Amino acid sequence: MFDVIIAGCGPTGAMLAAELRLHDVRVLVLEKETKPASFVRIVGLHIRSLELMAMRGLLDRLLPHGRRRPAAGFFAAIPKPAPKGLDSAYAYLLGIPQPVIERLLEEHVIELGAQVRRGCAVTGFEQDDEGVTVELADGEQLRSRYLVGCDGGRSTVRKLLGVGFPGEPSRTETLMGEMEVGAPQEEIAAKVTEIRETRQPFWLRPFGEGIYSVVVPAAGVRDRAEPPTLEDFKQQLRTIAGTDFGVHSPRWLSRFGDATRLAERYRVGRVLLAGDAAHIHPPIGGQGLNLGVQDAFNLGWKLAAQIRGWAPETLLDTYQAERRPVAEDVLDNTRAQAELLSAEPGPQAVRRLLTELMDFDEVNRRLIEKITAIGIRYDFGEGPDLLGRRLLDIDVKQGHLYGLLHRGRGLLLDRTERLTVGGWSDRVDYLADPTAVLDVPCVLLRPDGHVAWIGDDQQDLDDHLSRWFGKPAD
Ligand SMILES: Cc1cc2nc3c(=O)[nH]c(=O)nc-3n(C[C@H](O)[C@H](O)[C@H](O)COP(=O)(O)OP(=O)(O)OC[C@H]3O[C@@H](n4cnc5c(N)ncnc54)[C@H](O)[C@@H]3O)c2cc1C
């Protein structure tokens, strides 16, 4: 009997397992693939994800494998510099191969004590009042108290749950792969620059050792289940560039679409959905992995609280209430960006207008805050603007604030030195620091770093500790 079974060991599933293990939850991760993916896509980790990684002490592991880039030019690839004074200690983009993120997270999860079983596809489940019986492809049955589907856009868990996934089907498909080329580098670079002026996505980028990363629009796809062939790439390169650049010896070939869909519900009883299993959208602005990792941060401590028995009754439902609107917003911004990337005269005119408007710092900032997820403010009710937002990694007397959040617990940061977390001290840490750079007396932070309360009154604090962290211990 496990506490939680997670279907899928992608970035979302691995991050969720790590968050649960911080609270000693017995976790089993089932991954259908026998080996980690070799399919290299360089993804960008945006500011909020970098902050979350720093909060758990993971950022130092990731940094040596990635390249820092300016936090700019994300929205529809409109080339504007970053807005002034982006408020974060991590105000950059980290470009890093997705398989590296997955490998480091899987190692981390195993170090924390989660079980990861590869070559195990979830094919069925049944839930009752006490738990979920999960069935694997080979007929084995496993039992857990909760099941979370982190099994990607074609999620088996979501389909078996019968949760609707409305939205728009894929309209355009793109081929992506790594291969060797015969043509000289200068010739390729010149041709790619010429084509990219009118046709996107299109690139052939040297990847080292004579290998190129190739991205080219696909022709009509007959069967989406069939992987693309080298011949598909050659044909499309010839059609668009007039030459196939002598591509040969592929390392891997893949295809992705631009479908946009959002799950109608994130929870049905003891079964939940997170990451691409709950939302898909085109990779414009590079937000999907970030969104999934952030789902995991929101869900992890709440599910752990439910299992540890201290969760207030409605806590688990705040996962959908908080995260689904965030995904809705991401879907909308990718729809808008997709329009702005169209070569049609109307969208091109709107693009020129928006490019002009982005000279206003406020406009530029709003768009960057959307893509990097630092503008999120959860609805925790009436209160100062900081309520529901993330707290920055401010300096505190022990060093950096995020360094105190590695254990995934709540934190009361008390500048008055008068308050106490009393019976919640098994779930919430206490830091008295009159020197902390804050313009409010005290803040209560949730384990995901969002501000759950602001004030200086003990009774009011106790009410909010109950709201988020349940009944105090005796
Ligand atoms: C070209 C491209 C570029 C991208 N660039 C970016 C970017 O820059 N930034 C960004 O944030 N995002 C980017 N994305 C999106 C990102 O790759 C996805 O959003 C991310 O992989 C989602 O993570 P996930 O863990 O939710 O799902 P997945 O990565 O799909 O992982 C799901 C896992 O579940 C497993 N699985 C599936 N079914 C089962 C089953 N029945 N039982 C057990 N296991 C199962 C799968 O094998 C897989 O390992 C890009 C996507 C593409 C296509």
Short mmCIF file of C-alpha atoms and ligand atoms in Angstrom, two decimals:
data_model
loop_
_atom_site.label_atom_id
_atom_site.label_comp_id
_atom_site.label_asym_id
_atom_site.label_seq_id
_atom_site.Cartn_x
_atom_site.Cartn_y
_atom_site.Cartn_z
CA MET A 1 0.00 0.00 0.00
CA PHE A 2 1.47 3.34 -1.09
CA ASP A 3 0.21 6.76 -0.11
CA VAL A 4 0.48 8.13 -3.63
CA ILE A 5 1.06 6.50 -7.00
CA ILE A 6 2.18 8.89 -9.71
CA ALA A 7 1.70 7.85 -13.34
CA GLY A 8 4.55 9.32 -15.39
CA CYS A 9 8.12 10.29 -14.50
CA GLY A 10 8.35 13.39 -16.69
CA PRO A 11 9.26 16.73 -15.09
CA THR A 12 5.84 17.10 -13.44
CA GLY A 13 5.69 13.58 -11.97
CA ALA A 14 9.26 13.73 -10.70
CA MET A 15 8.80 17.16 -9.13
CA LEU A 16 5.59 16.05 -7.45
CA ALA A 17 7.27 12.95 -6.06
CA ALA A 18 10.07 15.11 -4.64
CA GLU A 19 7.61 17.47 -2.97
CA LEU A 20 5.70 14.56 -1.42
CA ARG A 21 8.87 12.91 -0.13
CA LEU A 22 9.72 16.09 1.81
CA HIS A 23 6.76 15.11 3.98
CA ASP A 24 7.61 11.40 4.22
CA VAL A 25 4.76 10.37 1.97
CA ARG A 26 5.24 6.83 0.56
CA VAL A 27 5.45 7.48 -3.18
CA LEU A 28 5.65 5.14 -6.15
CA VAL A 29 6.30 6.62 -9.58
CA LEU A 30 5.29 4.40 -12.51
CA GLU A 31 6.90 5.25 -15.85
CA LYS A 32 5.95 3.40 -19.00
CA GLU A 33 9.27 3.95 -20.79
CA THR A 34 12.08 1.60 -19.79
CA LYS A 35 14.77 4.24 -20.35
CA PRO A 36 14.86 8.02 -19.88
CA ALA A 37 14.05 9.98 -23.06
CA SER A 38 16.94 10.68 -25.41
CA PHE A 39 14.80 13.10 -27.34
CA VAL A 40 16.67 16.36 -26.79
CA ARG A 41 14.61 19.49 -26.72
CA ILE A 42 16.23 22.50 -25.17
CA VAL A 43 13.69 24.04 -22.88
CA GLY A 44 13.79 27.30 -21.05
CA LEU A 45 13.28 27.42 -17.31
CA HIS A 46 11.64 30.73 -16.54
CA ILE A 47 12.03 32.94 -13.48
CA ARG A 48 9.34 31.40 -11.26
CA SER A 49 10.59 27.86 -11.89
CA LEU A 50 14.16 28.97 -11.13
CA GLU A 51 12.91 30.49 -7.88
CA LEU A 52 11.13 27.25 -6.96
CA MET A 53 14.25 25.23 -7.72
CA ALA A 54 16.25 27.62 -5.52
CA MET A 55 13.66 27.14 -2.76
CA ARG A 56 14.39 23.44 -2.71
CA GLY A 57 18.15 23.69 -3.18
CA LEU A 58 17.96 22.24 -6.70
CA LEU A 59 19.06 25.23 -8.74
CA ASP A 60 22.77 24.68 -8.10
CA ARG A 61 22.44 21.22 -9.63
CA LEU A 62 20.79 22.56 -12.78
CA LEU A 63 22.92 25.64 -13.43
CA PRO A 64 26.09 23.84 -14.66
CA HIS A 65 24.02 22.08 -17.36
CA GLY A 66 22.31 25.14 -18.81
CA ARG A 67 22.98 28.48 -20.41
CA ARG A 68 21.73 31.69 -18.88
CA ARG A 69 20.03 34.08 -21.25
CA PRO A 70 18.36 37.44 -20.73
CA ALA A 71 14.73 37.37 -19.56
CA ALA A 72 13.56 39.01 -22.76
CA GLY A 73 12.10 38.43 -26.21
CA PHE A 74 9.74 35.68 -25.03
CA PHE A 75 6.37 37.02 -26.08
CA ALA A 76 5.77 35.91 -29.68
CA ALA A 77 9.57 36.24 -30.09
CA ILE A 78 9.18 40.05 -30.29
CA PRO A 79 12.77 41.21 -29.77
CA LYS A 80 12.47 43.69 -26.91
CA PRO A 81 14.92 43.97 -24.02
CA ALA A 82 13.82 42.92 -20.52
CA PRO A 83 11.74 45.52 -18.68
CA LYS A 84 13.66 47.57 -16.13
CA GLY A 85 14.20 46.19 -12.64
CA LEU A 86 12.62 42.74 -13.02
CA ASP A 87 12.09 41.91 -9.40
CA SER A 88 13.81 38.59 -8.78
CA ALA A 89 17.20 37.28 -7.71
CA TYR A 90 16.82 34.86 -10.64
CA ALA A 91 15.86 37.26 -13.45
CA TYR A 92 17.11 35.18 -16.39
CA LEU A 93 16.13 32.26 -18.59
CA LEU A 94 17.99 28.98 -18.16
CA GLY A 95 18.20 27.10 -21.45
CA ILE A 96 18.70 23.43 -20.61
CA PRO A 97 18.02 20.10 -22.34
CA GLN A 98 14.80 18.53 -21.06
CA PRO A 99 16.43 15.08 -20.62
CA VAL A 100 18.95 16.68 -18.24
CA ILE A 101 16.15 18.18 -16.12
CA GLU A 102 14.40 14.80 -16.10
CA ARG A 103 17.56 12.91 -15.14
CA LEU A 104 18.48 15.29 -12.31
CA LEU A 105 14.94 15.28 -10.96
CA GLU A 106 14.71 11.48 -11.12
CA GLU A 107 18.02 11.15 -9.25
CA HIS A 108 16.81 13.67 -6.68
CA VAL A 109 13.53 11.83 -6.15
CA ILE A 110 15.30 8.51 -5.63
CA GLU A 111 17.73 10.15 -3.17
CA LEU A 112 14.70 11.42 -1.26
CA GLY A 113 13.39 7.86 -1.00
CA ALA A 114 10.68 7.60 -3.67
CA GLN A 115 10.42 4.38 -5.68
CA VAL A 116 10.57 4.81 -9.45
CA ARG A 117 9.57 1.80 -11.53
CA ARG A 118 10.32 2.05 -15.24
CA GLY A 119 8.68 -0.08 -17.92
CA CYS A 120 5.37 0.08 -16.02
CA ALA A 121 2.45 1.61 -17.90
CA VAL A 122 -0.73 2.38 -15.99
CA THR A 123 -3.60 0.89 -17.97
CA GLY A 124 -6.49 1.04 -15.54
CA PHE A 125 -7.66 1.93 -12.05
CA GLU A 126 -10.66 1.84 -9.78
CA GLN A 127 -11.24 4.11 -6.82
CA ASP A 128 -13.29 3.51 -3.67
CA ASP A 129 -13.70 5.30 -0.33
CA GLU A 130 -10.31 4.19 1.00
CA GLY A 131 -8.04 4.32 -2.01
CA VAL A 132 -7.27 3.49 -5.61
CA THR A 133 -6.40 0.13 -7.17
CA VAL A 134 -4.04 0.78 -10.07
CA GLU A 135 -3.59 -1.76 -12.85
CA LEU A 136 -0.40 -2.08 -14.91
CA ALA A 137 -0.04 -3.29 -18.50
CA ASP A 138 1.13 -6.75 -17.31
CA GLY A 139 -1.96 -7.15 -15.14
CA GLU A 140 -0.24 -6.42 -11.81
CA GLN A 141 -2.42 -4.52 -9.35
CA LEU A 142 -1.15 -1.97 -6.83
CA ARG A 143 -2.96 -0.08 -4.15
CA SER A 144 -2.54 3.52 -2.99
CA ARG A 145 -4.54 6.19 -1.22
CA TYR A 146 -4.27 8.63 -4.14
CA LEU A 147 -3.31 8.46 -7.80
CA VAL A 148 -1.94 11.43 -9.75
CA GLY A 149 -1.86 11.37 -13.55
CA CYS A 150 1.33 13.15 -14.65
CA ASP A 151 1.30 11.06 -17.80
CA GLY A 152 1.48 13.79 -20.43
CA GLY A 153 -0.87 15.22 -23.04
CA ARG A 154 -2.32 11.86 -24.09
CA SER A 155 -2.89 10.95 -20.43
CA THR A 156 -4.38 7.51 -19.88
CA VAL A 157 -5.42 8.55 -16.36
CA ARG A 158 -7.40 11.54 -17.67
CA LYS A 159 -9.12 9.42 -20.32
CA LEU A 160 -10.01 6.67 -17.84
CA LEU A 161 -11.34 9.29 -15.42
CA GLY A 162 -13.68 10.46 -18.18
CA VAL A 163 -12.60 14.07 -17.67
CA GLY A 164 -13.27 16.20 -20.75
CA PHE A 165 -10.33 17.84 -22.51
CA PRO A 166 -11.99 20.52 -24.62
CA GLY A 167 -10.11 22.98 -26.82
CA GLU A 168 -8.75 23.25 -30.33
CA PRO A 169 -7.21 20.33 -32.24
CA SER A 170 -3.80 20.65 -33.82
CA ARG A 171 -3.86 22.81 -36.96
CA THR A 172 -0.21 22.69 -37.88
CA GLU A 173 2.44 20.06 -37.19
CA THR A 174 6.18 20.63 -36.96
CA LEU A 175 8.99 18.15 -37.61
CA MET A 176 11.91 18.22 -35.18
CA GLY A 177 15.02 16.05 -35.09
CA GLU A 178 18.78 15.75 -34.90
CA MET A 179 20.82 14.60 -37.88
CA GLU A 180 24.01 15.08 -39.83
CA VAL A 181 24.14 17.36 -42.86
CA GLY A 182 26.16 17.32 -46.10
CA ALA A 183 26.04 21.04 -47.00
CA PRO A 184 28.67 23.52 -45.76
CA GLN A 185 27.84 25.46 -42.60
CA GLU A 186 27.95 28.94 -44.24
CA GLU A 187 25.52 27.87 -46.97
CA ILE A 188 23.11 26.51 -44.38
CA ALA A 189 23.32 29.63 -42.20
CA ALA A 190 22.65 31.97 -45.14
CA LYS A 191 19.67 29.96 -46.37
CA VAL A 192 18.17 29.62 -42.88
CA THR A 193 18.41 33.40 -42.28
CA GLU A 194 16.69 34.07 -45.62
CA ILE A 195 13.86 31.61 -44.98
CA ARG A 196 13.23 32.61 -41.38
CA GLU A 197 12.26 36.10 -42.58
CA THR A 198 9.05 34.73 -44.03
CA ARG A 199 8.64 31.21 -42.69
CA GLN A 200 8.60 30.04 -39.07
CA PRO A 201 9.28 27.73 -37.40
CA PHE A 202 12.34 26.85 -39.47
CA TRP A 203 15.89 26.22 -38.33
CA LEU A 204 18.99 24.09 -38.79
CA ARG A 205 21.25 24.76 -35.81
CA PRO A 206 24.67 23.20 -35.34
CA PHE A 207 24.63 21.06 -32.25
CA GLY A 208 28.29 20.05 -32.17
CA GLU A 209 30.20 17.19 -33.83
CA GLY A 210 28.58 17.78 -37.23
CA ILE A 211 25.09 17.24 -35.87
CA TYR A 212 22.29 19.70 -36.57
CA SER A 213 19.01 20.30 -34.78
CA VAL A 214 16.41 20.59 -37.56
CA VAL A 215 12.94 22.12 -37.22
CA VAL A 216 10.69 22.40 -40.25
CA PRO A 217 6.90 22.62 -40.79
CA ALA A 218 5.38 19.21 -41.57
CA ALA A 219 3.19 18.46 -44.57
CA GLY A 220 -0.32 17.11 -43.84
CA VAL A 221 0.04 14.33 -41.27
CA ARG A 222 -2.06 11.25 -42.08
CA ASP A 223 -1.47 9.20 -38.94
CA ARG A 224 -0.29 11.04 -35.81
CA ALA A 225 0.62 7.75 -34.14
CA GLU A 226 3.20 7.04 -36.90
CA PRO A 227 6.62 8.63 -36.19
CA PRO A 228 8.10 10.80 -38.98
CA THR A 229 10.82 9.48 -41.29
CA LEU A 230 14.01 11.07 -42.61
CA GLU A 231 12.29 11.18 -46.00
CA ASP A 232 9.56 13.43 -44.49
CA PHE A 233 12.29 15.86 -43.38
CA LYS A 234 14.03 15.78 -46.76
CA GLN A 235 10.80 16.42 -48.66
CA GLN A 236 9.83 19.37 -46.48
CA LEU A 237 13.31 20.90 -46.61
CA ARG A 238 13.24 20.65 -50.40
CA THR A 239 9.76 22.19 -50.60
CA ILE A 240 10.62 25.12 -48.31
CA ALA A 241 14.36 25.69 -48.89
CA GLY A 242 14.79 24.17 -52.34
CA THR A 243 17.44 21.79 -50.93
CA ASP A 244 17.53 19.06 -48.30
CA PHE A 245 21.05 20.16 -47.22
CA GLY A 246 22.15 16.54 -47.62
CA VAL A 247 20.65 15.52 -44.26
CA HIS A 248 21.41 11.96 -43.20
CA SER A 249 22.13 9.68 -40.22
CA PRO A 250 19.37 10.92 -37.86
CA ARG A 251 19.88 10.59 -34.08
CA TRP A 252 16.16 10.94 -33.43
CA LEU A 253 13.10 12.26 -35.28
CA SER A 254 9.95 13.67 -33.77
CA ARG A 255 6.88 15.74 -34.48
CA PHE A 256 4.76 18.11 -32.38
CA GLY A 257 1.46 19.87 -32.96
CA ASP A 258 -0.23 23.03 -31.73
CA ALA A 259 -3.36 21.62 -30.08
CA THR A 260 -4.66 23.69 -27.18
CA ARG A 261 -6.74 21.92 -24.54
CA LEU A 262 -7.57 22.18 -20.84
CA ALA A 263 -8.96 19.45 -18.58
CA GLU A 264 -12.45 20.24 -17.28
CA ARG A 265 -11.45 19.07 -13.80
CA TYR A 266 -8.13 18.49 -12.06
CA ARG A 267 -9.55 16.16 -9.41
CA VAL A 268 -12.15 13.41 -9.27
CA GLY A 269 -12.21 11.90 -5.79
CA ARG A 270 -8.81 10.34 -5.09
CA VAL A 271 -7.43 10.85 -8.58
CA LEU A 272 -5.78 14.08 -9.70
CA LEU A 273 -4.16 15.44 -12.86
CA ALA A 274 -1.09 17.65 -13.25
CA GLY A 275 1.19 18.98 -16.00
CA ASP A 276 0.52 18.18 -19.66
CA ALA A 277 -2.09 15.63 -18.53
CA ALA A 278 -4.20 18.65 -17.50
CA HIS A 279 -3.26 21.18 -20.18
CA ILE A 280 -1.58 21.30 -23.59
CA HIS A 281 -0.69 24.21 -25.84
CA PRO A 282 1.88 25.02 -28.52
CA PRO A 283 5.42 25.52 -27.16
CA ILE A 284 5.45 29.26 -27.94
CA GLY A 285 7.10 31.16 -25.13
CA GLY A 286 8.34 27.86 -23.63
CA GLN A 287 5.82 27.52 -20.81
CA GLY A 288 4.56 23.91 -20.66
CA LEU A 289 7.24 22.31 -18.51
CA ASN A 290 7.31 25.35 -16.25
CA LEU A 291 3.55 25.18 -15.80
CA GLY A 292 3.69 21.48 -14.93
CA VAL A 293 6.51 21.89 -12.40
CA GLN A 294 4.54 24.73 -10.80
CA ASP A 295 1.41 22.54 -10.64
CA ALA A 296 3.53 20.00 -8.75
CA PHE A 297 4.67 22.64 -6.25
CA ASN A 298 1.09 23.71 -5.64
CA LEU A 299 -0.24 20.18 -5.25
CA GLY A 300 2.63 18.50 -3.39
CA TRP A 301 2.25 19.99 0.09
CA LYS A 302 -1.56 19.90 -0.09
CA LEU A 303 -1.67 16.22 -0.94
CA ALA A 304 0.97 15.53 1.71
CA ALA A 305 -1.18 17.40 4.26
CA GLN A 306 -4.17 15.27 3.27
CA ILE A 307 -2.15 12.10 3.81
CA ARG A 308 -0.54 13.26 7.05
CA GLY A 309 -4.07 14.01 8.29
CA TRP A 310 -3.75 17.71 9.04
CA ALA A 311 -5.23 19.18 5.84
CA PRO A 312 -8.20 21.50 6.33
CA GLU A 313 -11.26 20.07 4.56
CA THR A 314 -11.09 22.21 1.43
CA LEU A 315 -7.30 22.43 1.05
CA LEU A 316 -6.96 19.79 -1.68
CA ASP A 317 -9.65 21.49 -3.77
CA THR A 318 -7.69 24.74 -3.76
CA TYR A 319 -5.28 22.97 -6.14
CA GLN A 320 -7.76 23.16 -9.02
CA ALA A 321 -9.15 26.52 -7.87
CA GLU A 322 -5.66 28.07 -8.00
CA ARG A 323 -3.97 26.24 -10.86
CA ARG A 324 -6.69 25.86 -13.50
CA PRO A 325 -7.08 29.65 -13.98
CA VAL A 326 -3.28 29.91 -14.33
CA ALA A 327 -3.35 27.29 -17.10
CA GLU A 328 -6.32 29.06 -18.74
CA ASP A 329 -4.22 32.22 -18.87
CA VAL A 330 -1.23 30.38 -20.37
CA LEU A 331 -3.45 28.78 -23.02
CA ASP A 332 -4.79 32.21 -23.89
CA ASN A 333 -1.38 33.82 -24.15
CA THR A 334 -0.17 31.03 -26.45
CA ARG A 335 -3.28 31.48 -28.63
CA ALA A 336 -2.48 35.19 -28.85
CA GLN A 337 1.19 34.51 -29.63
CA ALA A 338 0.26 31.99 -32.32
CA GLU A 339 -1.81 34.68 -34.06
CA LEU A 340 1.07 37.15 -33.81
CA LEU A 341 3.39 34.66 -35.51
CA SER A 342 1.10 34.30 -38.52
CA ALA A 343 2.48 35.68 -41.79
CA GLU A 344 -0.98 37.09 -42.77
CA PRO A 345 -1.17 40.90 -43.15
CA GLY A 346 -3.76 41.40 -40.35
CA PRO A 347 -1.80 39.58 -37.60
CA GLN A 348 1.42 41.19 -38.88
CA ALA A 349 -0.17 44.63 -38.41
CA VAL A 350 -1.22 43.70 -34.85
CA ARG A 351 2.33 42.46 -34.23
CA ARG A 352 3.77 45.80 -35.35
CA LEU A 353 1.34 47.63 -33.08
CA LEU A 354 2.18 45.44 -30.07
CA THR A 355 5.90 45.83 -30.80
CA GLU A 356 5.35 49.59 -30.55
CA LEU A 357 3.31 49.27 -27.35
CA MET A 358 6.02 47.17 -25.75
CA ASP A 359 8.18 50.29 -25.65
CA PHE A 360 6.00 51.17 -22.67
CA ASP A 361 7.74 49.44 -19.79
CA GLU A 362 4.42 48.50 -18.14
CA VAL A 363 3.25 46.61 -21.25
CA ASN A 364 6.57 44.82 -21.67
CA ARG A 365 6.60 43.96 -17.95
CA ARG A 366 3.04 42.56 -17.97
CA LEU A 367 3.85 40.23 -20.86
CA ILE A 368 7.12 39.01 -19.31
CA GLU A 369 5.37 38.48 -15.97
CA LYS A 370 2.82 36.28 -17.70
CA ILE A 371 5.35 34.08 -19.46
CA THR A 372 7.70 33.79 -16.48
CA ALA A 373 4.79 33.24 -14.04
CA ILE A 374 6.03 35.87 -11.58
CA GLY A 375 2.84 37.89 -11.96
CA ILE A 376 0.62 35.17 -10.44
CA ARG A 377 -1.58 36.27 -7.57
CA TYR A 378 -3.83 33.57 -6.11
CA ASP A 379 -7.17 34.76 -4.78
CA PHE A 380 -6.85 34.45 -1.00
CA GLY A 381 -9.54 37.11 -0.38
CA GLU A 382 -9.32 40.80 0.45
CA GLY A 383 -5.94 42.14 1.49
CA PRO A 384 -2.79 44.02 0.46
CA ASP A 385 -1.42 43.42 -3.03
CA LEU A 386 1.28 41.07 -1.70
CA LEU A 387 -1.35 38.62 -0.35
CA GLY A 388 -1.49 35.59 -2.68
CA ARG A 389 1.69 36.57 -4.50
CA ARG A 390 5.12 34.96 -4.22
CA LEU A 391 7.61 36.44 -1.80
CA LEU A 392 10.99 37.36 -3.28
CA ASP A 393 14.20 35.73 -2.11
CA ILE A 394 14.92 38.57 0.32
CA ASP A 395 17.95 38.79 2.59
CA VAL A 396 17.29 37.59 6.12
CA LYS A 397 19.68 37.29 9.00
CA GLN A 398 20.45 33.62 8.21
CA GLY A 399 21.22 34.45 4.57
CA HIS A 400 18.64 34.13 1.79
CA LEU A 401 14.99 33.47 2.55
CA TYR A 402 14.72 30.66 -0.02
CA GLY A 403 17.52 28.82 1.76
CA LEU A 404 15.09 28.39 4.67
CA LEU A 405 12.42 26.75 2.52
CA HIS A 406 14.29 23.61 1.46
CA ARG A 407 12.19 21.36 3.68
CA GLY A 408 8.90 22.38 2.06
CA ARG A 409 7.29 23.65 5.26
CA GLY A 410 5.35 26.84 5.96
CA LEU A 411 7.26 29.80 7.39
CA LEU A 412 6.27 32.71 9.60
CA LEU A 413 8.62 35.63 9.02
CA ASP A 414 8.08 37.91 12.01
CA ARG A 415 9.63 41.36 12.08
CA THR A 416 7.82 42.24 15.34
CA GLU A 417 9.41 39.32 17.23
CA ARG A 418 6.11 39.06 19.17
CA LEU A 419 4.23 36.31 17.39
CA THR A 420 4.38 32.51 17.60
CA VAL A 421 3.38 29.54 15.45
CA GLY A 422 2.41 27.67 18.64
CA GLY A 423 0.75 24.31 17.96
CA TRP A 424 1.63 24.47 14.26
CA SER A 425 5.39 24.30 14.83
CA ASP A 426 5.47 20.74 13.43
CA ARG A 427 4.37 22.16 10.03
CA VAL A 428 5.43 25.81 10.09
CA ASP A 429 8.87 27.24 10.82
CA TYR A 430 9.34 30.51 12.67
CA LEU A 431 11.86 33.21 11.88
CA ALA A 432 12.06 36.37 13.97
CA ASP A 433 13.99 38.96 12.02
CA PRO A 434 13.40 42.68 12.53
CA THR A 435 15.99 43.41 9.82
CA ALA A 436 14.19 41.50 7.03
CA VAL A 437 13.62 43.75 4.01
CA LEU A 438 9.82 43.79 4.02
CA ASP A 439 7.40 46.69 4.17
CA VAL A 440 4.86 44.73 6.25
CA PRO A 441 5.26 43.55 9.88
CA CYS A 442 4.90 39.77 9.35
CA VAL A 443 4.12 37.31 6.57
CA LEU A 444 3.00 33.72 6.68
CA LEU A 445 4.36 31.75 3.72
CA ARG A 446 2.89 28.54 2.36
CA PRO A 447 5.36 25.79 1.41
CA ASP A 448 5.10 26.94 -2.23
CA GLY A 449 6.37 30.39 -1.25
CA HIS A 450 3.06 32.25 -1.67
CA VAL A 451 2.02 34.78 0.96
CA ALA A 452 -0.92 33.36 2.92
CA TRP A 453 -1.26 36.11 5.53
CA ILE A 454 0.06 39.58 6.35
CA GLY A 455 -0.38 41.30 9.71
CA ASP A 456 0.76 41.61 13.31
CA ASP A 457 -2.12 40.19 15.35
CA GLN A 458 -1.74 36.76 16.97
CA GLN A 459 -5.45 35.85 16.86
CA ASP A 460 -5.70 36.76 13.18
CA LEU A 461 -2.53 34.75 12.54
CA ASP A 462 -3.96 31.72 14.37
CA ASP A 463 -7.10 31.89 12.22
CA HIS A 464 -4.95 31.86 9.08
CA LEU A 465 -2.70 29.09 10.37
CA SER A 466 -5.89 27.04 10.84
CA ARG A 467 -7.10 27.95 7.38
CA TRP A 468 -3.95 26.72 5.67
CA PHE A 469 -2.37 24.27 8.11
CA GLY A 470 -5.37 22.71 9.89
CA LYS A 471 -5.84 22.14 13.58
CA PRO A 472 -2.87 22.82 15.90
CA ALA A 473 -1.17 19.85 17.54
CA ASP A 474 -2.16 19.29 21.19
C1 LIG B 1 9.40 21.38 -29.30
C2 LIG B 1 8.99 21.63 -27.90
C3 LIG B 1 9.63 22.63 -27.16
C4 LIG B 1 9.26 22.87 -25.86
N1 LIG B 1 9.88 23.86 -25.17
C5 LIG B 1 9.51 24.14 -23.91
C6 LIG B 1 10.16 25.17 -23.17
O1 LIG B 1 11.06 25.85 -23.63
N2 LIG B 1 9.73 25.41 -21.90
C7 LIG B 1 8.72 24.69 -21.35
O2 LIG B 1 8.36 24.97 -20.20
N3 LIG B 1 8.11 23.70 -22.02
C8 LIG B 1 8.46 23.41 -23.28
N4 LIG B 1 7.85 22.40 -23.96
C9 LIG B 1 6.77 21.65 -23.30
C10 LIG B 1 7.30 20.56 -22.36
O3 LIG B 1 8.17 19.71 -23.06
C11 LIG B 1 6.13 19.79 -21.74
O4 LIG B 1 5.17 20.70 -21.28
C12 LIG B 1 6.60 18.92 -20.57
O5 LIG B 1 7.34 17.80 -21.04
C13 LIG B 1 5.41 18.38 -19.75
O6 LIG B 1 5.89 17.61 -18.69
P1 LIG B 1 4.96 16.48 -18.05
O7 LIG B 1 5.82 15.79 -17.03
O8 LIG B 1 3.69 17.07 -17.61
O9 LIG B 1 4.62 15.48 -19.23
P2 LIG B 1 5.63 14.60 -20.13
O10 LIG B 1 6.93 15.26 -20.26
O11 LIG B 1 4.86 14.25 -21.35
O12 LIG B 1 5.86 13.30 -19.26
C14 LIG B 1 4.85 12.32 -19.12
C15 LIG B 1 5.52 11.01 -18.75
O13 LIG B 1 4.50 10.05 -18.52
C16 LIG B 1 4.87 8.82 -19.14
N5 LIG B 1 3.62 8.08 -19.40
C17 LIG B 1 2.72 8.29 -20.37
N6 LIG B 1 1.68 7.44 -20.25
C18 LIG B 1 1.95 6.66 -19.18
C19 LIG B 1 1.24 5.61 -18.54
N7 LIG B 1 0.05 5.17 -18.98
N8 LIG B 1 1.79 5.03 -17.44
C20 LIG B 1 3.01 5.45 -16.96
N9 LIG B 1 3.72 6.45 -17.55
C21 LIG B 1 3.18 7.06 -18.62
C22 LIG B 1 5.62 9.24 -20.39
O14 LIG B 1 6.46 8.23 -20.87
C23 LIG B 1 6.39 10.45 -19.87
O15 LIG B 1 7.65 10.09 -19.34
C24 LIG B 1 8.21 22.12 -25.27
C25 LIG B 1 7.57 21.12 -26.00
C26 LIG B 1 7.95 20.87 -27.31
C27 LIG B 1 7.25 19.81 -28.08
#
